PDB file of C-alpha atoms and ligand atoms in Angstrom:
ATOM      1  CA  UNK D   1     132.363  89.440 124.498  1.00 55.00           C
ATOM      2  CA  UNK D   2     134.601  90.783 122.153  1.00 64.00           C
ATOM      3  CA  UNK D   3     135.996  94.630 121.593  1.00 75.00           C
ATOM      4  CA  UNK D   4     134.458  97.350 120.127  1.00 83.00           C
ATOM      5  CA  UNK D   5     136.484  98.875 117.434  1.00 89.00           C
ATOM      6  CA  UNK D   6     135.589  99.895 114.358  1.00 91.00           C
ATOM      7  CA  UNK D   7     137.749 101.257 112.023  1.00 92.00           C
ATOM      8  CA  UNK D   8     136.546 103.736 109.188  1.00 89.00           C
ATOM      9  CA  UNK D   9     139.255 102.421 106.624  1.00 90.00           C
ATOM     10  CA  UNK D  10     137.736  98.823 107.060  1.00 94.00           C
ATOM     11  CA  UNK D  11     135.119  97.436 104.253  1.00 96.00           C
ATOM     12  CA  UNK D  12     131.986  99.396 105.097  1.00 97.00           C
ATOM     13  CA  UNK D  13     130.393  95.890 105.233  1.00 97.00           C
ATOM     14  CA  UNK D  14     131.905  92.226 105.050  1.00 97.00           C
ATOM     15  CA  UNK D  15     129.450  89.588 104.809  1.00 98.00           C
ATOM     16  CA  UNK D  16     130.415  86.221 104.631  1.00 98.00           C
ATOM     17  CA  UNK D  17     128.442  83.262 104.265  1.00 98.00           C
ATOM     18  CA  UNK D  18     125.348  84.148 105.829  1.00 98.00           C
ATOM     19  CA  UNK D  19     122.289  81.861 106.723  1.00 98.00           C
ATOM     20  CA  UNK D  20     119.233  83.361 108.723  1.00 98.00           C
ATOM     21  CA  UNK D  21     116.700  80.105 109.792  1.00 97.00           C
ATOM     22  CA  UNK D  22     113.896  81.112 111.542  1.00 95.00           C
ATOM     23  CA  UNK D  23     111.776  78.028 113.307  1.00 89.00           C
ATOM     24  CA  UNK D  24     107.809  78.919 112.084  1.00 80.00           C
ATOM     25  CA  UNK D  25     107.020  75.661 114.451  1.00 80.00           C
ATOM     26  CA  UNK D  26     108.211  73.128 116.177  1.00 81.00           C
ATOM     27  CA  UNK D  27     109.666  71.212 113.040  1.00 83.00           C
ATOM     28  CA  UNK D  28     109.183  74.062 110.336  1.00 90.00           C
ATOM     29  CA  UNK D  29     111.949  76.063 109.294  1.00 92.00           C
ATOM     30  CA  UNK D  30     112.131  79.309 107.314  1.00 94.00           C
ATOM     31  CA  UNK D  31     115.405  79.973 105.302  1.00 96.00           C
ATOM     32  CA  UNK D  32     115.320  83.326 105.009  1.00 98.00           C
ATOM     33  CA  UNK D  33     118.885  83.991 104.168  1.00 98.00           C
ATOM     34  CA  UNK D  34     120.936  81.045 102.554  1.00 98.00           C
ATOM     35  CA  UNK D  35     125.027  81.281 102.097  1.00 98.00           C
ATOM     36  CA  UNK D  36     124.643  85.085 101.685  1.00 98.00           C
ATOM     37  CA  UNK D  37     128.263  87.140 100.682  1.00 98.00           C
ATOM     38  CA  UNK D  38     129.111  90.558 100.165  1.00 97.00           C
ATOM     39  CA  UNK D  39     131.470  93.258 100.278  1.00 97.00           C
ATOM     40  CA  UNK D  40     131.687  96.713 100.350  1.00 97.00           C
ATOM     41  CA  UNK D  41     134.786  98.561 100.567  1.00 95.00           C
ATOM     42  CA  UNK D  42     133.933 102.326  99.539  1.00 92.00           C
ATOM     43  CA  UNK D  43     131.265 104.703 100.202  1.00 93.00           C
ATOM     44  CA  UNK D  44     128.432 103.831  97.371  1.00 96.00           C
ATOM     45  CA  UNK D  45     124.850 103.546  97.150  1.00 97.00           C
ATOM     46  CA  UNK D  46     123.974 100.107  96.782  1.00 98.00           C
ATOM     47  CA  UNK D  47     120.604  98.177  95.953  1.00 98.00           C
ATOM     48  CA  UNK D  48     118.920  94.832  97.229  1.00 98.00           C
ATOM     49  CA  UNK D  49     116.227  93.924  95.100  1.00 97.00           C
ATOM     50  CA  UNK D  50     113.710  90.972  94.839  1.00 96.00           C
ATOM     51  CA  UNK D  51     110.196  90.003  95.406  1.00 95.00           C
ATOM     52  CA  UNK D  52     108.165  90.100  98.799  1.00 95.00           C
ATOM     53  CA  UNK D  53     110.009  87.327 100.907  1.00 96.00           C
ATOM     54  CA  UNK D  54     113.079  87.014  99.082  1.00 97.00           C
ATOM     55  CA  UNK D  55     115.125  88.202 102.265  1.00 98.00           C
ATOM     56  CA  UNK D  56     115.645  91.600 102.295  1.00 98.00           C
ATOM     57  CA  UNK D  57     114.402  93.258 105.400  1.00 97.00           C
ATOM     58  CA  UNK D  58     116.292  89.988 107.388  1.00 98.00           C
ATOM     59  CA  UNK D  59     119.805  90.986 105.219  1.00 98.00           C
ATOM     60  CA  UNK D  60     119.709  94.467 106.703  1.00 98.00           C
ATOM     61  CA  UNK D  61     118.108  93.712 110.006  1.00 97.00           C
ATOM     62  CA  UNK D  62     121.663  91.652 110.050  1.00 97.00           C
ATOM     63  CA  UNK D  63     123.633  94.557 108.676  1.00 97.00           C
ATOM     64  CA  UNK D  64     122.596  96.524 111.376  1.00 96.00           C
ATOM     65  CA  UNK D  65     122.386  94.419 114.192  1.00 94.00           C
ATOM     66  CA  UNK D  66     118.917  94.583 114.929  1.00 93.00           C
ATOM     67  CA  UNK D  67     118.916  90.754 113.889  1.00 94.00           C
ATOM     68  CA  UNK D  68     121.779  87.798 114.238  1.00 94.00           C
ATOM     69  CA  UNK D  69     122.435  85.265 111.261  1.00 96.00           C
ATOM     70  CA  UNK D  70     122.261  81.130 112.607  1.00 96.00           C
ATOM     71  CA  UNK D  71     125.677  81.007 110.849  1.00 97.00           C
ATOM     72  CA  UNK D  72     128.186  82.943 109.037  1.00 98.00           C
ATOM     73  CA  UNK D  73     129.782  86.719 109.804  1.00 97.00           C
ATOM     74  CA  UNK D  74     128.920  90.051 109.135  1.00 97.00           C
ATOM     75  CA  UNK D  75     131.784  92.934 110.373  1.00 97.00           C
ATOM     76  CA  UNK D  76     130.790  96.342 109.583  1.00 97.00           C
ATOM     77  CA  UNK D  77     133.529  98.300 109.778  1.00 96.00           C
ATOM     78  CA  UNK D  78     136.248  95.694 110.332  1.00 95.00           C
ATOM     79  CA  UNK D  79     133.817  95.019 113.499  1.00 95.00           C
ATOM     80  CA  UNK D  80     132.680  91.892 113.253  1.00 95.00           C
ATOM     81  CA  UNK D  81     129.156  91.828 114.806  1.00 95.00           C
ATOM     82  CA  UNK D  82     128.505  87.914 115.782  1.00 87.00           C
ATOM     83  CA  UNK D  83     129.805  88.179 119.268  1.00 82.00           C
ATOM     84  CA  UNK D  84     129.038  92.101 120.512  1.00 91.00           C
ATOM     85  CA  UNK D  85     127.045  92.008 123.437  1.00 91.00           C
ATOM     86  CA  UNK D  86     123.951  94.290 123.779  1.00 91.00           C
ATOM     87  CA  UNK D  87     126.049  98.036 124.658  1.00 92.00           C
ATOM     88  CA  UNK D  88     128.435  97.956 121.928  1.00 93.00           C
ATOM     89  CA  UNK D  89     125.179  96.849 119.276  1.00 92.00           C
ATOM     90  CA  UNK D  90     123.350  99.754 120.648  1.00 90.00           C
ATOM     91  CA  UNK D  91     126.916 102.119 120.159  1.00 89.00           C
ATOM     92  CA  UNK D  92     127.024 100.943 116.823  1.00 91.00           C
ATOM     93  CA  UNK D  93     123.964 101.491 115.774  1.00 89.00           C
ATOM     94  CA  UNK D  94     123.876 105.042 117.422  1.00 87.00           C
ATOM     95  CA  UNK D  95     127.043 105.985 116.280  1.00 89.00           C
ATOM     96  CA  UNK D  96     127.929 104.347 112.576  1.00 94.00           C
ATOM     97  CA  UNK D  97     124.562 103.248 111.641  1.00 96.00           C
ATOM     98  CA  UNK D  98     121.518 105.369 110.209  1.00 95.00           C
ATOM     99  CA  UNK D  99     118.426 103.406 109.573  1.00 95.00           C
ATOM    100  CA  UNK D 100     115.772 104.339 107.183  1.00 94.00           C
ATOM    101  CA  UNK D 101     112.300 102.736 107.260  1.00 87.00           C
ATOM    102  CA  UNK D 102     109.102 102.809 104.480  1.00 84.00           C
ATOM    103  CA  UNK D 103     107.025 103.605 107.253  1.00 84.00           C
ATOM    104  CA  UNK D 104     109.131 106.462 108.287  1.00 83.00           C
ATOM    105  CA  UNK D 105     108.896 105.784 111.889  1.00 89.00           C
ATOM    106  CA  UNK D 106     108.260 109.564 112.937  1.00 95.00           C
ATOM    107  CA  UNK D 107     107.152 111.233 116.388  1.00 96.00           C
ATOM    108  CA  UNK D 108     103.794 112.647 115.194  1.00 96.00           C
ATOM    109  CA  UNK D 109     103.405 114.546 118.086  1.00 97.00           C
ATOM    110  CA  UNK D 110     107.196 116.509 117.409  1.00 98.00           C
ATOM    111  CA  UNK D 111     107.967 118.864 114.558  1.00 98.00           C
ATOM    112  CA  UNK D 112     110.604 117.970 111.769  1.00 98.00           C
ATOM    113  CA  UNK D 113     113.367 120.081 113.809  1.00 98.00           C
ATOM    114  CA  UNK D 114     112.248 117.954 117.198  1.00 98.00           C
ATOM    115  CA  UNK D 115     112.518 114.105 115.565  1.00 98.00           C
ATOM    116  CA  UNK D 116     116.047 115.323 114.585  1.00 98.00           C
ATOM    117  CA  UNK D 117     116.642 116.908 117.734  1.00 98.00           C
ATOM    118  CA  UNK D 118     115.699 113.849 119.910  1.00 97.00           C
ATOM    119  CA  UNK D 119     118.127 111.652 117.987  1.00 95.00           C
ATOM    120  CA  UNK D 120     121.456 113.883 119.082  1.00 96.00           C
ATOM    121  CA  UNK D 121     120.331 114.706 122.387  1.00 96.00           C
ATOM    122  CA  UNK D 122     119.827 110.535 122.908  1.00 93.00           C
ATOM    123  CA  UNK D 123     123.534 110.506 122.043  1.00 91.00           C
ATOM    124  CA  UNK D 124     124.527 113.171 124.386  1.00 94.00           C
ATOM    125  CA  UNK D 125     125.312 116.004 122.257  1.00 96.00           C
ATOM    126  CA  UNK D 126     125.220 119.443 123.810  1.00 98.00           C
ATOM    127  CA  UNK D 127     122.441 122.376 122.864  1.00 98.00           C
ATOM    128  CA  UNK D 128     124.777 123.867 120.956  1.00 98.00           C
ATOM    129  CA  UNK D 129     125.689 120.659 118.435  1.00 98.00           C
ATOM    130  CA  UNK D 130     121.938 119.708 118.604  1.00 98.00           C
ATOM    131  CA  UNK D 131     120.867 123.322 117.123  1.00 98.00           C
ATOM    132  CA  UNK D 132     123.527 123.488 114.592  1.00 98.00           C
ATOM    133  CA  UNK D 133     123.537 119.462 113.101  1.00 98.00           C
ATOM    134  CA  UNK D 134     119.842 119.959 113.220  1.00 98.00           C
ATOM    135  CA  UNK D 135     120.010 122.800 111.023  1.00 98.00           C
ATOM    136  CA  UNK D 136     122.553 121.154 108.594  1.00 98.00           C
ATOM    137  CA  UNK D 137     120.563 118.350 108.484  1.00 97.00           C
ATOM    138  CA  UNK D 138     117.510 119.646 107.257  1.00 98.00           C
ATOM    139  CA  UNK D 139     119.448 121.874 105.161  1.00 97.00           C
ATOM    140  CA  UNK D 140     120.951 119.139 103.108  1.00 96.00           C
ATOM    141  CA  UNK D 141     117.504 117.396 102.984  1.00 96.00           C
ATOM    142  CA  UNK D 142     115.563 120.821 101.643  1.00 96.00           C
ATOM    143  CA  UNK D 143     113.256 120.844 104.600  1.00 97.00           C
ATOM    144  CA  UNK D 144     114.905 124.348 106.079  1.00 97.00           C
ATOM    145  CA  UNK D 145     110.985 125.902 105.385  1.00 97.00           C
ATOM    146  CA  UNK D 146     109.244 123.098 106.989  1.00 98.00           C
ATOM    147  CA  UNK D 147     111.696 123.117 110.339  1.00 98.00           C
ATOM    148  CA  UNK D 148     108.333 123.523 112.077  1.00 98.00           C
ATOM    149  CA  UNK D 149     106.046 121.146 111.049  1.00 98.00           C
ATOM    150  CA  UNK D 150     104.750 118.017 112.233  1.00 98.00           C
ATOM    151  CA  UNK D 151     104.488 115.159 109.987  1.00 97.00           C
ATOM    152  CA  UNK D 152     100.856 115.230 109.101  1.00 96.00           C
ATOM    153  CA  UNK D 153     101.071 118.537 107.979  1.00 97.00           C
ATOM    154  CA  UNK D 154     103.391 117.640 105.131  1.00 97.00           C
ATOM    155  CA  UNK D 155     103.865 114.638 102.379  1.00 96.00           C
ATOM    156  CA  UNK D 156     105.036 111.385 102.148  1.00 94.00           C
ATOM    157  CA  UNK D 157     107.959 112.639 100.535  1.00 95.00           C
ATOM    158  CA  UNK D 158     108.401 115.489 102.914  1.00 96.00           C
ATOM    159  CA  UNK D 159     107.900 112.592 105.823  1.00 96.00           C
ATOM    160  CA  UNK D 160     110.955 110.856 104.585  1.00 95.00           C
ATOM    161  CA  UNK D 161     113.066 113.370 104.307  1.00 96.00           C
ATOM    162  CA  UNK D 162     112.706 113.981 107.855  1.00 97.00           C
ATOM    163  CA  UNK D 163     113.403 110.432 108.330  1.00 97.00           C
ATOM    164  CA  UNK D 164     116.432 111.003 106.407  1.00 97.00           C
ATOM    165  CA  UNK D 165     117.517 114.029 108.591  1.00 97.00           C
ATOM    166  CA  UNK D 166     117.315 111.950 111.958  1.00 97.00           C
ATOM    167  CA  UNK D 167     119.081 109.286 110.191  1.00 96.00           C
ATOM    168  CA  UNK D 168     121.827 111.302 109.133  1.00 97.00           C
ATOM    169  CA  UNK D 169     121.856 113.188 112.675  1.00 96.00           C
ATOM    170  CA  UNK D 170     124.595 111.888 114.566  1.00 95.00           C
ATOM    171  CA  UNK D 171     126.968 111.736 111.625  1.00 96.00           C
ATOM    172  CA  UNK D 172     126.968 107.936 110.590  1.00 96.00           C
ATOM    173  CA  UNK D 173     129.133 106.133 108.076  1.00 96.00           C
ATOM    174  CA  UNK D 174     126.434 103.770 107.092  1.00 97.00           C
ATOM    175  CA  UNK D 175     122.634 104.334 106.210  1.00 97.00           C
ATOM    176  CA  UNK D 176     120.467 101.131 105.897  1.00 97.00           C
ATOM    177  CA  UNK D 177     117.580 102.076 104.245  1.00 97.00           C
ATOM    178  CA  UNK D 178     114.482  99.163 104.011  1.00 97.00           C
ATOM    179  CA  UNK D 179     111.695  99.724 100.890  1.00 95.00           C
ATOM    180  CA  UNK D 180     112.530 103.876 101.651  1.00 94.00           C
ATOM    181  CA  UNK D 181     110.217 104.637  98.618  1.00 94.00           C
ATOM    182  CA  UNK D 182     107.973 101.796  98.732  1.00 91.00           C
ATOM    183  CA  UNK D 183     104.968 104.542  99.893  1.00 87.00           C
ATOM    184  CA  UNK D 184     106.044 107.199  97.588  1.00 92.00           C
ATOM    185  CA  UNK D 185     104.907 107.712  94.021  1.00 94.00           C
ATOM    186  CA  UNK D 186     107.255 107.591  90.830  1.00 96.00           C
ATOM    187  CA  UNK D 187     108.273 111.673  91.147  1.00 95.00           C
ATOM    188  CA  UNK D 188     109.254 111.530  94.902  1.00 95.00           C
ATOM    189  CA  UNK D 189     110.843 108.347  94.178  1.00 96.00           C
ATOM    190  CA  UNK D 190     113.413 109.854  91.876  1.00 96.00           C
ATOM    191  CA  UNK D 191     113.614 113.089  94.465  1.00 95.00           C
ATOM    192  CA  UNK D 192     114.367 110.420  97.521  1.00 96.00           C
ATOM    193  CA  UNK D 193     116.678 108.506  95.293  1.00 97.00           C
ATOM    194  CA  UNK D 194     118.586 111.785  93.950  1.00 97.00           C
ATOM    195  CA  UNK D 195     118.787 113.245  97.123  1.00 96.00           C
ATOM    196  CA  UNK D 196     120.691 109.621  98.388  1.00 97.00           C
ATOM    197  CA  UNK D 197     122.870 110.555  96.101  1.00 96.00           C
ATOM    198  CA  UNK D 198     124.019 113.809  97.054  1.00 96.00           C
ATOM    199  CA  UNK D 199     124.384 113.116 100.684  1.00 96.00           C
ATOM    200  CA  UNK D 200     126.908 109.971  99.519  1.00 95.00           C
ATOM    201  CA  UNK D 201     129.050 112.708  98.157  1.00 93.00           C
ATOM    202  CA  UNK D 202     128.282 115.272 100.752  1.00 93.00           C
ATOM    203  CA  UNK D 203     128.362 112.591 103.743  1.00 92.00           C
ATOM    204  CA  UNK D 204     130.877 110.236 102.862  1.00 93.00           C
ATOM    205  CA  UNK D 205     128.803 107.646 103.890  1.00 96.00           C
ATOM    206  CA  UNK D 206     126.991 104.370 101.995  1.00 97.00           C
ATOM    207  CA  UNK D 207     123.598 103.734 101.516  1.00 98.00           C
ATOM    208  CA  UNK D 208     122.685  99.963 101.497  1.00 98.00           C
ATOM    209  CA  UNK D 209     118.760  99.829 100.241  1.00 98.00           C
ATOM    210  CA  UNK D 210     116.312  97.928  99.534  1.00 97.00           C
ATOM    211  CA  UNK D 211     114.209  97.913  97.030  1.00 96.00           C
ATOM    212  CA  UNK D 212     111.847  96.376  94.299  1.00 91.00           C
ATOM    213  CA  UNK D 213     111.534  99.534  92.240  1.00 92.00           C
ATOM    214  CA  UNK D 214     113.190  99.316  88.537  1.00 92.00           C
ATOM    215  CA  UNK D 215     113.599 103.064  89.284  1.00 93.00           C
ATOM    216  CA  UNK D 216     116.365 102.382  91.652  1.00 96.00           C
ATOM    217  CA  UNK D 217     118.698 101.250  88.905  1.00 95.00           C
ATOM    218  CA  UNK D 218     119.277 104.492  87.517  1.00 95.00           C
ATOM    219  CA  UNK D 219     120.623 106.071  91.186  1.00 96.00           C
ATOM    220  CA  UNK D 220     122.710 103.611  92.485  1.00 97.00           C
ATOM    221  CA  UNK D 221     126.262 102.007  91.728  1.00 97.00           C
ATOM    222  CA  UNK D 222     125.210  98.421  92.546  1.00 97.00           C
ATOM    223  CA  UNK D 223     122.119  96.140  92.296  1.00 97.00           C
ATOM    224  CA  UNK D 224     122.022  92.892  93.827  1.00 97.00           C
ATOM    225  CA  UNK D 225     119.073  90.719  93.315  1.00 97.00           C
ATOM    226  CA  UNK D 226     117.853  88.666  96.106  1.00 98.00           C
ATOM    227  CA  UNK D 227     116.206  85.813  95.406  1.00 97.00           C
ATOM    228  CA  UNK D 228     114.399  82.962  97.859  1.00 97.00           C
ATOM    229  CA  UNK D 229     117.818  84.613 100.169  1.00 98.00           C
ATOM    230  CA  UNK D 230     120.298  83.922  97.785  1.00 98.00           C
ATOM    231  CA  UNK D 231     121.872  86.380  95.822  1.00 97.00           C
ATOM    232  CA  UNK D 232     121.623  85.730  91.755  1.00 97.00           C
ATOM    233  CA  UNK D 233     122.683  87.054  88.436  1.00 87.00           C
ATOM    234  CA  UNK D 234     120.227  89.377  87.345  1.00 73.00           C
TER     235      UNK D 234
HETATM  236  P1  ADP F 301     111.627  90.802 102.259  1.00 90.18           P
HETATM  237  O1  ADP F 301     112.065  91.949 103.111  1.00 90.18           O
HETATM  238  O2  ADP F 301     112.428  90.654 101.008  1.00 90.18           O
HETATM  239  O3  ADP F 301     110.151  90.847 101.961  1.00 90.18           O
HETATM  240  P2  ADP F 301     112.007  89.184 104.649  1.00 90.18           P
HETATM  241  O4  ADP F 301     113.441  89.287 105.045  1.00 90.18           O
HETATM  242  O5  ADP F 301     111.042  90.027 105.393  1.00 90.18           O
HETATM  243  O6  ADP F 301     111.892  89.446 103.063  1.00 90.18           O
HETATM  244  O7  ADP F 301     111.517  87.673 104.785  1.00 90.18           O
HETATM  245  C1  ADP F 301     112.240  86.590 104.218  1.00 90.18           C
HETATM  246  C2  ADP F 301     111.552  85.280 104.572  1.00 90.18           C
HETATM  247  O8  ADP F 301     111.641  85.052 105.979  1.00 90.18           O
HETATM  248  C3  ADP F 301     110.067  85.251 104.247  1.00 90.18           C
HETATM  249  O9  ADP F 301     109.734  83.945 103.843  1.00 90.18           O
HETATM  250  C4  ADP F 301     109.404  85.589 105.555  1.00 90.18           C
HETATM  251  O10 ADP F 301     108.119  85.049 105.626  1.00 90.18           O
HETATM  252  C5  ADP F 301     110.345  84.945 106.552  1.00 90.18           C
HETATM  253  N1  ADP F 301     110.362  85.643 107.842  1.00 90.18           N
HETATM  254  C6  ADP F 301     110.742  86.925 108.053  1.00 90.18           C
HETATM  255  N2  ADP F 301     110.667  87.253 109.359  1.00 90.18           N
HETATM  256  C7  ADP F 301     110.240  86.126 109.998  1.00 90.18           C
HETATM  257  C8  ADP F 301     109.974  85.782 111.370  1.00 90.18           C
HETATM  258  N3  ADP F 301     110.152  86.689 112.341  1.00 90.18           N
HETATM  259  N4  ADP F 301     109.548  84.535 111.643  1.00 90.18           N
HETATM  260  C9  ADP F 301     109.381  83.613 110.666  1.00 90.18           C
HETATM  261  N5  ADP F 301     109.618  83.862 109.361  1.00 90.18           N
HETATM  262  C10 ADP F 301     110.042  85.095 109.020  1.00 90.18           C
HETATM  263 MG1   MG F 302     111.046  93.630 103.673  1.00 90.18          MG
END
């Protein structure tokens, strides 16, 4: 097993090369990612876009460790991510990685403050840092109002924004966000998308997303179209 160290003045993400086959039977194989490259050095937002099935949900799955390519290498961070064993994928992913879902992915039985909450007391943070990140993070996402709420007593868009709190709980350098507006309708689409924005110049941090939304184009600083997992022109 190789080290843990990432380093915050690495590229945010390095990917290099990357093929993801997955066997759909004994002598079937799925290409779902086919010689994909890419590089990020600065904190951006930055779009993946193409059809159903083109590869997107596999490309972040990668990014974020949740999934491993059948060849090529992905560092985030300067960390490159092929050989990490189990404990350092789980420290990266609670400690430099945010993840963002379409589903949202809430506790429906907790308020907005409590699926926030949960995520910094997971990482160990005292009752002190939980109340006041918690706080900030809603803040920054407008939800200060709705603190005590449970999810089916607000919106979709409401819904991710909490999502978007937890992500941003413990203070992560990187937020992967898969189809975050695919449930919402055109208005909260362009509030979700806005609001990425400010908290990449609040945060410091890059938003990798995926999308297949023309919408997206106007909020980001990169698209990147996907296409049977191979990046094209657009
Ligand atoms: P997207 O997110 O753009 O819709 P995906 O990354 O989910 O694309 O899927 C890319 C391709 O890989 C598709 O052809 C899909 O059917 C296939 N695929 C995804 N996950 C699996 C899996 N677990 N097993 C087999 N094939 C898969
Ligand atoms: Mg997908």
């Amino acid at each position: 097993m190789s080290k843990f160290h990432p380093d915050p003045n690495s590229p945010v993400i390095a990917v290099a090369d990357v093929w993801r086959t997955y066997r759909a039977g004994t002598h079937q194989e799925v290409h779902a990612l086919r010689g994909v490259s890419l590089t990020i050095e600065q904190p951006c937002v930055v779009a993946v876009k193409g059809r159903s099935g083109s590869g997107k949900t596999t490309l972040l799955n990668c990014v974020g460790g949740l999934d491993k390519p059948t060849r090529g290498k992905i560092a985030v961070f300067g960390q490159e991510l092929t050989h990490l064993g189990d404990s350092a994928l789980t420290r990266l992913r609670r400690q430099w990685v945010g993840f963002i879902f379409q589903s949202f992915g809430l506790n429906p039985s907790f308020s907005a403050a409590e699926n926030v909450d949960i995520m910094l007391r997971i990482a160990g943070a005292s009752n002190r840092e939980c109340r006041e990140r918690t706080q900030f993070c809603l803040d920054l996402v407008g939800l200060t109002k709705w603190r005590n709420h449970r999810p089916d007593e607000l919106s979709g868009g409401q819904q991710q924004r909490i999502a978007i709190a937890r992500s941003l709980a413990n203070r992560p350098k990187l937020l992967l966000a898969d189809e975050p507006t695919g449930d919402l309708d055109t208005a909260t689409t362009r509030d979700i998308l806005s609001l990425f924005r400010k908290i990449v110049q609040e945060e410091h941090l890059t938003i990798l997303l995926s999308s297949h939304d023309p919408l997206v184009d106007d909020y980001v600083d990169r698209v990147l179209h996907l296409q049977d997992g191979e990046f094209v022109e657009s």
